[in-house]
């Protein structure tokens, strides 16, 4: 004579058994239907179009040369001012053209405080010293002029300013900027 | 592709049409009401052995009123005696032909079965039918033979990101998000309908949809530049604007918040619907967990409990020789004495008392983002980087840090540990110091790891990943196969 506990146990096992059986049969029927109707390959499709990963030394997963890929850039239209900008220089450009950020506001406040802004150049340019396009123009002009004495002088000056520019741009977390940033962040957090 | 049906079904149809089939489906297989369900239950047993077991596979004869089990051959006994050859499986509604000795799929029979089944599902709030394509679907698939799947061997889902000038902090966050479970599927299934042309330039969700397309459409293997996203974030968060290195963790939180805000349901006039009836945003569904804070009065033992949502866990790094992630989490969930200087007002005692505080996790998110606090501001106001190596596992058990684990009245077997197992899928690393640093990341697709260094994507090993310094760790619930 079966005790109640044993009977309950047996019934539970039977129910679980049935559930597992039914779930398995569900999948079997899906595959069977797919096989009979001819879409079995669509149930678990194999990739037939993607490129296989490249694991060669000196190349990235796409097979591109690593050096080339790291230098990759293209020109895009700035959504703010519509000028053509190189993608690797987009952030510094955006800072100026968008008007936010430290450099932009510093230039803006400097422009306001000094009526005429002079910088040792040729041609009396009054543009801001770290305007990219001006540097580009200077570079092109320098190349055109060739090896005259005057050109050499320009060459040295523009190189020096370029070096200063280069150093400034590659510094991250510079201390004075950092203090400003943390205080700005604190203010915003308070607002929240 | 031969016919999935047979001449016996055709013969039956010409004699009896579809009425017998309709009755069987509506009464026995997918009863649409409570009443029919109860009626069906009383009928669903083998007429010869009274068995009700699913394992015995009850079938109903299509030609007459007979129900018999398949496994014990009681159906076959009936069919031999009567010559009836068609029957319906009462669990799934599939048609069996005894003459063909196989299940057959007649188009008209299928229409009845699916209509009945889908109607039934809608009734009990299950609106996701199994994919059972018809001829029109199969023709379409035949005409479009290109198949793309994310596996560890193809480049699908991988894309380099151009550094726009100190924007590596943004690139690592994009890599982590494009490879996050559930979030990835949300975007690839285009769950966010595209905004109108006037709104699209200010919609961060549309922008991310576009980024997901760039990663998963396998069209371009050159690095892409997320310049529109940069502008969008700057427009939205003043403190993130500016050409200089930012903190990847701050950027992640800001972006998650922007996406969440954008997805908040709006009522007429554009203001946010605060009725709380709408479904949680995808960001909340994926990243938001809940943290429980218990403040216990040392005097009377009264517990004051608060539960707060959180989208990431920021962990202090204990200054021990070989610190591990478990050490960080243990420190985070340790009971802390608040001390004499920070007495808490106890409701029971009626005055300020010394208390202890303990944080635990009350509900885990689908994706757990763990932030190791490596950039600390010291008391003097200067900032420094904590470069202590912290070891972290491939599989993380969050069980010991749950609120339920701390509840000692629950015995161990009631804490279903399977729910608390998490799998690593992305790691963000910071190299260098505060003055000049660079972010890179590792991401996983199925079981393959890849190193993402702005525009350069290369294959990586799990050892490389586990040996990295780690700043942000992304784990997903193990039960989601990803």
XYZ file of C-alpha atoms in Angstrom:
674
model
C 0.000 0.000 0.000
C 1.569 3.289 -1.149
C 1.933 6.030 1.435
C 0.552 9.438 0.509
C 4.009 10.985 0.471
C 5.242 8.401 -2.004
C 2.174 8.884 -4.176
C 2.644 12.672 -4.209
C 6.304 12.175 -5.086
C 5.472 9.819 -7.947
C 2.833 12.160 -9.338
C 5.266 15.109 -9.231
C 7.869 13.074 -11.074
C 5.290 12.085 -13.678
C 4.233 15.710 -14.207
C 7.839 16.825 -14.614
C 8.464 13.938 -16.981
C 5.502 14.967 -19.119
C 6.593 18.595 -19.185
C 10.117 17.750 -20.342
C 8.699 15.340 -22.931
C 6.276 17.935 -24.296
C 8.905 20.679 -24.512
C 11.229 18.335 -26.411
C 8.436 17.282 -28.746
C 7.677 20.961 -29.437
C 11.172 21.459 -30.836
C 11.019 18.165 -32.730
C 7.796 19.219 -34.428
C 9.277 22.610 -35.372
C 12.204 20.898 -37.065
C 9.970 18.254 -38.654
C 7.650 20.886 -40.101
C 10.647 22.828 -41.424
C 12.079 19.687 -43.022
C 8.731 18.697 -44.633
C 8.052 22.242 -45.873
C 11.613 22.862 -47.033
C 12.821 25.689 -44.799
C 15.118 23.753 -42.481
C 18.106 25.847 -43.554
C 16.218 28.966 -42.391
C 15.623 27.700 -38.870
C 19.285 27.846 -37.955
C 20.798 29.898 -40.759
C 24.515 29.890 -41.353
C 26.271 33.134 -42.080
C 27.075 33.211 -45.803
C 28.019 36.865 -46.264
C 30.187 38.196 -43.473
C 33.888 38.468 -43.861
C 35.891 36.058 -41.734
C 38.118 37.579 -39.040
C 41.742 38.154 -39.957
C 44.246 37.188 -37.258
C 47.427 38.006 -39.174
C 50.138 39.966 -37.354
C 50.186 43.631 -38.261
C 46.605 43.528 -39.526
C 43.283 44.274 -37.891
C 40.254 41.931 -37.926
C 39.249 43.250 -41.350
C 42.657 42.553 -42.844
C 43.632 46.225 -43.019
C 47.230 47.176 -42.259
C 47.314 48.340 -38.613
C 49.402 51.438 -39.286
C 47.053 52.586 -42.023
C 43.942 51.998 -39.950
C 45.295 53.943 -36.988
C 45.898 56.948 -39.250
C 42.544 56.646 -41.015
C 40.578 59.852 -41.419
C 38.049 61.284 -43.824
C 36.374 64.635 -44.375
C 32.884 65.261 -43.086
C 30.557 68.253 -43.183
C 30.303 69.838 -39.751
C 26.615 69.698 -38.734
C 27.036 73.049 -37.006
C 28.827 75.207 -39.573
C 28.763 72.987 -42.697
C 32.502 73.298 -43.318
C 34.549 70.281 -44.386
C 36.510 69.007 -41.408
C 38.857 66.041 -41.039
C 37.326 63.468 -38.649
C 40.462 63.250 -36.485
C 40.287 67.011 -35.876
C 36.543 67.233 -35.388
C 36.451 67.675 -31.602
C 38.800 70.683 -31.463
C 36.982 72.203 -34.432
C 33.601 71.676 -32.817
C 34.774 73.320 -29.623
C 35.469 76.540 -31.537
C 32.552 76.469 -33.906
C 30.071 75.338 -31.262
C 31.193 77.954 -28.764
C 31.400 75.730 -25.722
C 34.461 74.525 -23.866
C 37.483 76.249 -22.416
C 39.490 77.188 -25.510
C 36.491 78.741 -27.209
C 35.423 80.848 -24.272
C 39.004 81.865 -23.567
C 39.478 83.082 -27.138
C 36.137 84.808 -27.051
C 36.926 86.630 -23.815
C 40.408 87.523 -25.097
C 38.927 88.941 -28.277
C 36.565 91.032 -26.245
C 39.282 92.383 -23.925
C 41.853 93.316 -26.620
C 40.659 95.469 -29.534
C 43.285 94.293 -32.007
C 44.905 90.932 -31.614
C 48.430 90.772 -33.061
C 50.664 87.784 -33.555
C 54.104 87.677 -35.238
C 52.988 86.778 -38.731
C 53.357 88.059 -42.193
C 50.393 89.746 -43.804
C 48.987 91.179 -40.564
C 46.565 88.401 -39.758
C 44.447 89.047 -36.723
C 43.011 85.548 -36.470
C 43.316 83.636 -33.208
C 46.663 81.857 -32.917
C 45.160 78.418 -32.669
C 42.816 78.592 -35.615
C 43.434 75.418 -37.574
C 42.544 76.802 -40.973
C 44.989 79.654 -40.588
C 47.751 77.166 -39.775
C 46.792 75.175 -42.853
C 46.893 78.305 -45.041
C 50.292 79.212 -43.620
C 51.596 75.722 -44.247
C 50.448 75.799 -47.865
C 51.848 79.285 -48.386
C 55.169 78.221 -46.897
C 55.431 75.286 -49.269
C 54.685 77.511 -52.271
C 57.326 80.117 -51.385
C 60.178 77.582 -51.393
C 63.652 78.368 -50.035
C 63.953 82.194 -49.807
C 65.261 83.808 -46.640
C 61.920 85.414 -45.891
C 60.234 82.052 -46.336
C 62.713 80.412 -43.969
C 61.899 82.914 -41.260
C 58.185 82.234 -41.704
C 58.974 78.525 -41.608
C 60.644 78.748 -38.199
C 57.891 80.919 -36.728
C 55.070 78.763 -37.970
C 56.862 75.636 -36.750
C 57.211 77.108 -33.263
C 53.575 78.066 -33.065
C 52.623 74.696 -34.450
C 54.665 72.970 -31.749
C 52.937 74.991 -29.039
C 49.600 74.103 -30.587
C 50.535 70.424 -30.732
C 51.543 70.303 -27.068
C 48.445 72.060 -25.892
C 46.153 69.732 -27.811
C 47.739 66.551 -26.536
C 47.531 67.443 -22.897
C 44.568 65.890 -21.190
C 43.489 66.589 -17.615
C 45.748 69.664 -17.378
C 45.537 70.908 -13.811
C 43.872 74.303 -14.225
C 41.256 72.882 -16.550
C 40.640 70.063 -14.093
C 39.797 72.366 -11.191
C 37.366 74.268 -13.392
C 35.783 71.033 -14.535
C 35.336 69.539 -11.078
C 33.752 72.742 -9.786
C 31.435 72.834 -12.797
C 30.504 69.207 -12.189
C 29.860 69.844 -8.512
C 27.526 72.671 -9.406
C 25.624 70.519 -11.827
C 25.354 67.685 -9.334
C 23.848 70.073 -6.808
C 21.279 71.104 -9.400
C 20.282 67.452 -9.818
C 10.472 20.969 -52.097
C 7.735 18.375 -52.367
C 4.285 18.849 -50.966
C 4.059 18.679 -47.210
C 0.558 17.269 -47.447
C -0.741 13.926 -48.773
C -3.539 12.530 -50.959
C -5.331 11.134 -47.910
C -5.822 14.617 -46.481
C -6.974 15.820 -49.901
C -9.504 12.998 -50.028
C -10.768 13.796 -46.522
C -11.127 17.490 -47.343
C -13.223 16.810 -50.441
C -15.588 14.652 -48.361
C -15.832 16.494 -45.042
C -14.255 19.935 -45.603
C -12.734 21.640 -42.536
C -15.589 21.485 -40.025
C -14.370 18.426 -38.050
C -10.956 20.038 -37.738
C -12.432 23.309 -36.471
C -14.379 21.505 -33.782
C -11.375 19.559 -32.565
C -9.189 22.659 -32.349
C -11.755 24.854 -30.643
C -13.001 22.265 -28.200
C -9.980 20.216 -27.280
C -6.689 21.738 -28.411
C -7.087 25.487 -27.898
C -10.297 26.111 -26.012
C -10.945 29.845 -26.013
C -12.854 30.100 -22.795
C -12.849 28.901 -19.208
C -15.961 26.806 -19.857
C -14.519 25.022 -22.893
C -11.280 24.458 -20.990
C -13.097 22.631 -18.220
C -15.071 20.615 -20.738
C -11.896 19.690 -22.602
C -10.156 18.539 -19.443
C -12.893 16.018 -18.753
C -12.638 14.659 -22.313
C -8.867 14.527 -22.597
C -8.164 10.917 -21.734
C -7.559 7.733 -23.707
C -10.822 5.897 -24.239
C -9.147 2.558 -23.807
C -6.783 3.035 -20.881
C -7.969 6.345 -19.356
C -4.413 7.752 -19.454
C -4.062 11.540 -19.374
C -0.293 11.671 -19.560
C 1.348 14.028 -22.071
C 4.001 11.394 -22.553
C 1.436 9.013 -24.028
C 0.558 11.542 -26.752
C -3.212 11.590 -26.980
C -4.656 11.827 -30.488
C -8.211 12.479 -31.633
C -9.522 10.630 -34.659
C -10.588 13.042 -37.422
C -13.243 10.707 -38.815
C -15.191 9.935 -35.632
C -15.391 10.600 -31.955
C -12.411 8.708 -30.551
C -9.473 9.718 -28.401
C -6.611 7.326 -27.924
C -2.989 7.372 -26.903
C -0.252 6.986 -29.508
C 2.489 5.514 -27.345
C 0.421 2.567 -26.112
C -0.947 1.961 -29.619
C -4.586 2.419 -28.584
C -5.045 4.863 -31.454
C -3.650 2.269 -33.862
C -6.067 -0.355 -32.538
C -8.973 1.958 -33.380
C -7.572 2.816 -36.791
C -7.093 -0.849 -37.705
C -10.633 -1.658 -36.674
C -12.262 1.267 -38.515
C -9.892 2.090 -41.384
C -9.741 5.725 -40.206
C -6.305 7.053 -41.033
C -6.247 10.737 -40.034
C -5.819 11.918 -36.429
C -4.824 15.096 -34.600
C -2.167 15.319 -31.883
C -4.051 16.931 -28.985
C -1.023 18.754 -27.526
C 0.162 20.538 -30.651
C -2.686 20.187 -33.161
C -0.570 18.496 -35.841
C -2.207 16.085 -38.312
C -1.025 12.498 -38.489
C -1.695 10.262 -41.473
C -1.537 6.553 -40.670
C -1.315 5.577 -44.349
C 1.740 7.807 -44.870
C 2.978 6.987 -41.361
C 4.042 10.569 -40.787
C 2.771 13.945 -39.724
C 1.583 16.048 -42.653
C 1.140 19.786 -43.061
C -1.744 20.649 -45.335
C -2.065 24.406 -46.084
C -5.765 24.583 -45.236
C -5.326 22.498 -42.078
C -2.435 24.728 -41.043
C -4.547 27.849 -41.485
C -7.148 26.478 -39.064
C -4.547 25.362 -36.563
C -2.651 28.664 -36.535
C -5.774 30.824 -36.411
C -7.080 28.887 -33.455
C -3.758 28.805 -31.683
C -2.995 32.497 -32.176
C -6.475 33.453 -31.020
C -5.943 31.378 -27.878
C -2.582 32.978 -27.205
C -3.990 36.476 -27.500
C -6.617 35.526 -24.980
C -4.051 34.632 -22.356
C -1.766 37.588 -23.136
C 0.952 35.717 -24.952
C 1.439 37.499 -28.240
C 4.591 35.827 -29.497
C 3.757 32.898 -31.798
C 6.419 30.429 -32.859
C 7.795 31.274 -36.296
C 5.946 29.055 -38.763
C 6.468 30.578 -42.206
C 4.000 30.142 -45.022
C 4.695 30.008 -48.779
C 4.837 33.774 -49.150
C 7.491 34.039 -46.433
C 9.533 31.217 -47.920
C 9.420 32.775 -51.402
C 10.669 36.064 -49.983
C 13.499 34.318 -48.132
C 14.430 32.494 -51.310
C 14.716 35.761 -53.222
C 16.919 37.300 -50.518
C 19.576 34.709 -49.805
C 22.076 36.834 -47.835
C 22.371 35.635 -44.223
C 24.265 37.405 -41.470
C 24.759 36.050 -37.944
C 26.856 37.210 -35.052
C 29.349 34.510 -34.242
C 32.935 34.568 -33.078
C 34.355 33.989 -36.551
C 32.899 36.791 -38.661
C 33.497 40.541 -38.556
C 29.777 41.259 -38.171
C 29.261 43.526 -35.176
C 32.846 44.783 -35.204
C 33.789 48.311 -36.264
C 36.611 50.705 -35.473
C 35.854 54.201 -34.153
C 37.904 57.214 -35.218
C 39.378 59.305 -32.406
C 38.087 62.804 -33.083
C 40.626 64.405 -30.767
C 40.748 62.950 -27.225
C 37.422 61.178 -27.753
C 38.624 57.680 -26.825
C 36.461 57.961 -23.669
C 33.408 58.079 -25.957
C 34.628 55.294 -28.224
C 35.000 52.766 -25.391
C 31.464 53.477 -24.180
C 30.070 53.002 -27.700
C 31.877 49.654 -27.977
C 30.445 48.473 -24.648
C 26.893 49.559 -25.513
C 26.847 48.111 -29.035
C 27.749 44.749 -27.555
C 25.329 44.804 -24.619
C 22.687 42.075 -24.539
C 19.052 43.097 -24.803
C 20.085 46.674 -25.642
C 21.663 45.471 -28.876
C 18.533 43.503 -29.767
C 16.312 46.489 -28.953
C 18.159 48.622 -31.479
C 18.533 45.931 -34.141
C 14.826 45.127 -33.950
C 14.214 48.846 -34.480
C 11.969 49.080 -31.460
C 12.392 52.856 -31.527
C 10.476 54.213 -34.510
C 12.525 56.711 -36.452
C 11.778 60.334 -35.565
C 10.525 62.887 -38.072
C 13.180 64.734 -40.167
C 12.865 67.830 -37.964
C 13.453 65.853 -34.758
C 16.007 63.333 -35.933
C 19.058 65.576 -35.493
C 18.256 66.047 -31.828
C 17.320 62.436 -31.077
C 20.082 60.454 -29.397
C 18.110 57.238 -29.811
C 17.934 57.673 -33.580
C 21.655 58.429 -33.567
C 22.412 55.214 -31.675
C 20.147 53.294 -34.063
C 22.327 54.607 -36.857
C 25.500 53.588 -35.005
C 24.111 50.063 -34.501
C 23.406 49.873 -38.238
C 27.007 50.887 -38.948
C 28.239 48.077 -36.714
C 25.900 45.280 -37.797
C 25.150 45.769 -41.487
C 28.498 44.454 -42.688
C 28.720 47.144 -45.372
C 31.842 49.065 -44.454
C 35.051 47.776 -42.882
C 36.635 51.210 -42.489
C 36.423 52.862 -39.075
C 33.380 55.056 -38.528
C 33.267 58.500 -36.875
C 30.483 59.159 -34.353
C 30.655 62.936 -34.882
C 26.895 63.538 -34.716
C 26.789 61.781 -31.347
C 29.574 64.064 -30.099
C 27.602 67.145 -31.053
C 24.397 65.723 -29.562
C 26.055 65.004 -26.223
C 27.682 68.442 -26.122
C 24.353 70.119 -26.835
C 22.774 68.160 -24.016
C 25.406 68.118 -21.254
C 27.272 71.347 -20.739
C 29.853 69.836 -18.422
C 30.782 67.168 -20.967
C 31.312 69.717 -23.741
C 34.787 70.787 -24.598
C 37.769 69.358 -26.400
C 39.622 67.569 -23.648
C 39.728 64.094 -22.194
C 36.634 63.160 -20.231
C 35.902 60.367 -17.785
C 34.459 57.337 -19.593
C 32.296 56.434 -16.601
C 30.748 59.909 -16.464
C 30.126 59.779 -20.167
C 28.423 56.366 -19.860
C 26.077 57.588 -17.135
C 25.274 60.768 -19.071
C 24.513 58.844 -22.268
C 22.320 56.262 -20.516
C 20.426 59.098 -18.908
C 20.020 60.937 -22.215
C 18.642 57.842 -23.936
C 16.319 57.135 -21.016
C 15.024 60.724 -20.954
C 14.460 60.689 -24.690
C 12.387 57.509 -24.379
C 10.141 58.844 -21.639
C 6.550 58.785 -22.911
C 5.294 62.188 -23.695
C 1.744 63.431 -23.535
C 0.238 66.118 -25.752
C 2.297 69.261 -25.589
C 5.616 67.469 -25.205
C 5.833 67.219 -21.424
C 6.708 63.902 -19.801
C 3.922 61.533 -18.822
C 4.298 61.103 -15.078
C 1.359 58.781 -14.513
C 3.804 55.888 -14.282
C 1.613 53.611 -16.355
C 4.011 53.350 -19.237
C 6.505 50.546 -19.630
C 10.028 51.106 -18.321
C 12.501 52.442 -20.881
C 14.987 50.008 -22.377
C 17.695 51.644 -20.260
C 15.799 50.854 -17.051
C 14.981 47.366 -18.282
C 18.632 46.603 -18.970
C 20.792 48.652 -16.604
C 18.672 49.602 -13.610
C 18.928 47.536 -10.485
C 17.980 48.384 -6.912
C 20.155 48.909 -3.898
C 18.976 48.496 -0.318
C 20.406 50.623 2.449
C 19.816 49.463 6.027
C 20.566 51.807 8.886
C 20.439 49.969 12.224
C 20.267 51.792 15.549
C 22.997 50.426 17.832
C 20.848 51.107 20.868
C 17.505 49.515 20.081
C 18.161 47.630 16.853
C 15.476 49.461 14.881
C 16.090 49.116 11.129
C 15.470 51.973 8.723
C 15.435 50.682 5.176
C 15.536 52.559 1.884
C 15.645 51.187 -1.633
C 17.155 53.251 -4.435
C 17.592 52.593 -8.127
C 21.108 52.405 -9.521
C 22.526 51.942 -13.017
C 26.074 51.119 -11.996
C 28.019 50.272 -8.843
C 31.036 52.454 -7.988
C 33.518 50.470 -5.927
C 36.386 51.653 -3.750
C 39.550 49.639 -4.257
C 40.819 48.230 -0.944
C 44.544 48.827 -0.482
C 45.519 45.165 -0.121
C 48.328 43.320 -1.968
C 46.262 41.290 -4.446
C 42.885 42.966 -4.516
C 40.071 41.194 -6.309
C 36.682 42.292 -7.521
C 35.127 40.145 -4.789
C 37.136 42.166 -2.233
C 35.735 45.391 -3.694
C 32.168 44.080 -3.577
C 32.628 42.740 -0.054
C 33.873 46.141 1.062
C 30.873 47.755 -0.624
C 28.363 45.526 1.175
C 30.134 45.470 4.524
C 28.349 46.679 7.640
C 29.848 50.042 8.569
C 29.695 51.811 11.911
C 28.768 55.426 11.219
C 30.492 56.623 14.370
C 29.880 59.245 17.044
C 30.073 62.172 14.641
C 27.267 60.854 12.409
C 24.443 59.902 14.737
C 21.183 59.062 12.980
C 17.775 60.017 14.337
C 16.187 56.725 15.459
C 12.369 56.679 15.202
C 12.003 54.081 17.915
C 14.343 55.689 20.465
C 13.115 59.157 19.580
C 16.588 60.667 19.511
C 19.919 60.607 17.660
C 21.841 57.378 18.201
C 24.999 55.800 16.923
C 24.082 53.507 14.062
C 25.488 51.157 11.507
C 24.835 51.212 7.772
C 24.898 48.381 5.272
C 24.371 48.392 1.531
C 23.150 45.313 -0.317
C 21.683 44.699 -3.734
C 17.953 44.085 -3.614
C 17.442 43.598 -7.349
C 20.077 42.965 -9.985
C 19.926 44.456 -13.472
C 20.276 42.447 -16.686
C 23.588 44.221 -17.307
C 25.688 45.074 -14.264
C 28.222 47.838 -14.779
C 30.930 47.858 -12.125
C 33.029 51.006 -11.820
C 36.388 50.794 -10.065
C 37.067 54.187 -8.520
C 40.529 54.818 -9.880
C 40.287 58.596 -10.119
C 40.108 59.864 -6.619
C 40.165 63.408 -5.394
C 42.227 63.625 -2.216
C 41.486 65.867 0.784
C 43.910 68.508 -0.522
C 41.880 68.794 -3.722
C 44.390 67.169 -6.022
C 43.475 64.230 -8.175
C 45.416 61.038 -8.603
C 45.011 57.713 -10.293
C 44.793 54.515 -8.279
C 46.600 52.024 -10.490
C 46.316 49.040 -8.122
C 45.720 45.930 -10.201
C 42.351 44.353 -9.391
C 41.723 40.792 -10.515
C 38.264 40.019 -11.821
C 36.558 36.811 -12.919
C 35.039 35.708 -16.205
C 31.970 34.508 -14.302
C 30.796 36.531 -11.320
C 28.484 35.284 -8.568
C 26.568 38.215 -7.113
C 24.765 35.963 -4.620
C 26.789 36.907 -1.533
C 26.033 40.617 -2.069
C 22.275 40.330 -2.328
C 19.893 41.617 0.332
C 18.356 38.136 0.482
C 21.732 36.573 1.300
C 22.076 38.782 4.370
C 18.703 37.645 5.626
C 19.824 34.801 7.864
C 16.350 33.333 8.257
C 16.493 32.016 4.688
C 18.254 28.686 4.311
C 20.853 28.407 1.517
C 18.793 26.226 -0.814
C 16.112 28.900 -1.137
C 18.573 31.363 -2.637
C 18.486 30.293 -6.262
C 22.101 30.991 -7.119
C 21.598 30.500 -10.864
C 19.903 33.917 -11.010
C 22.958 35.602 -9.553
C 25.546 34.298 -12.007
C 26.939 36.907 -14.384
C 29.198 36.659 -17.434
C 31.797 39.268 -18.399
C 31.263 40.788 -21.847
C 33.114 44.118 -21.891
C 36.066 45.739 -20.107
C 37.134 49.382 -20.357
C 40.771 50.137 -19.530
C 42.559 53.381 -18.868
C 46.268 53.566 -19.591
C 48.584 56.243 -18.312
C 47.941 58.905 -15.726
C 45.746 61.929 -15.376
C 48.035 64.197 -17.393
C 48.053 61.979 -20.440
C 45.896 58.909 -20.673
C 44.167 56.729 -23.193
C 41.117 54.475 -23.046
C 40.845 51.101 -24.776
C 38.314 48.315 -24.382
C 37.780 44.588 -24.776
C 34.421 43.265 -25.985
C 33.051 39.766 -26.405
C 30.932 38.352 -29.222
C 29.657 34.847 -28.434
C 32.888 33.328 -27.074
C 35.466 35.455 -28.923
C 37.119 38.520 -27.408
C 38.308 41.576 -29.331
C 40.481 44.526 -28.388
C 39.161 47.932 -29.428
C 41.701 50.762 -29.592
C 39.789 53.554 -31.336
C 39.970 52.616 -35.036
C 41.991 49.438 -34.497
C 40.083 46.220 -33.786
C 42.114 43.062 -33.207
C 41.404 39.588 -31.878
C 42.271 39.124 -28.212
C 42.546 36.226 -25.800
C 40.628 35.845 -22.542
C 44.011 35.912 -20.750
C 44.766 39.393 -22.170
C 41.358 40.544 -20.974
C 41.690 39.142 -17.455
C 45.199 40.579 -17.077
C 44.179 44.112 -17.960
C 43.968 46.826 -15.341
C 40.176 47.316 -15.633
C 38.323 50.528 -14.968
C 34.802 49.601 -16.031
C 33.537 46.019 -16.010
C 30.360 44.947 -17.777
C 28.670 41.682 -16.823
C 25.384 40.246 -18.088
C 23.023 37.780 -16.434
C 24.192 34.290 -17.352
C 20.689 33.019 -18.071
C 20.595 35.255 -21.155
C 22.584 33.303 -23.668
C 24.624 35.900 -25.509
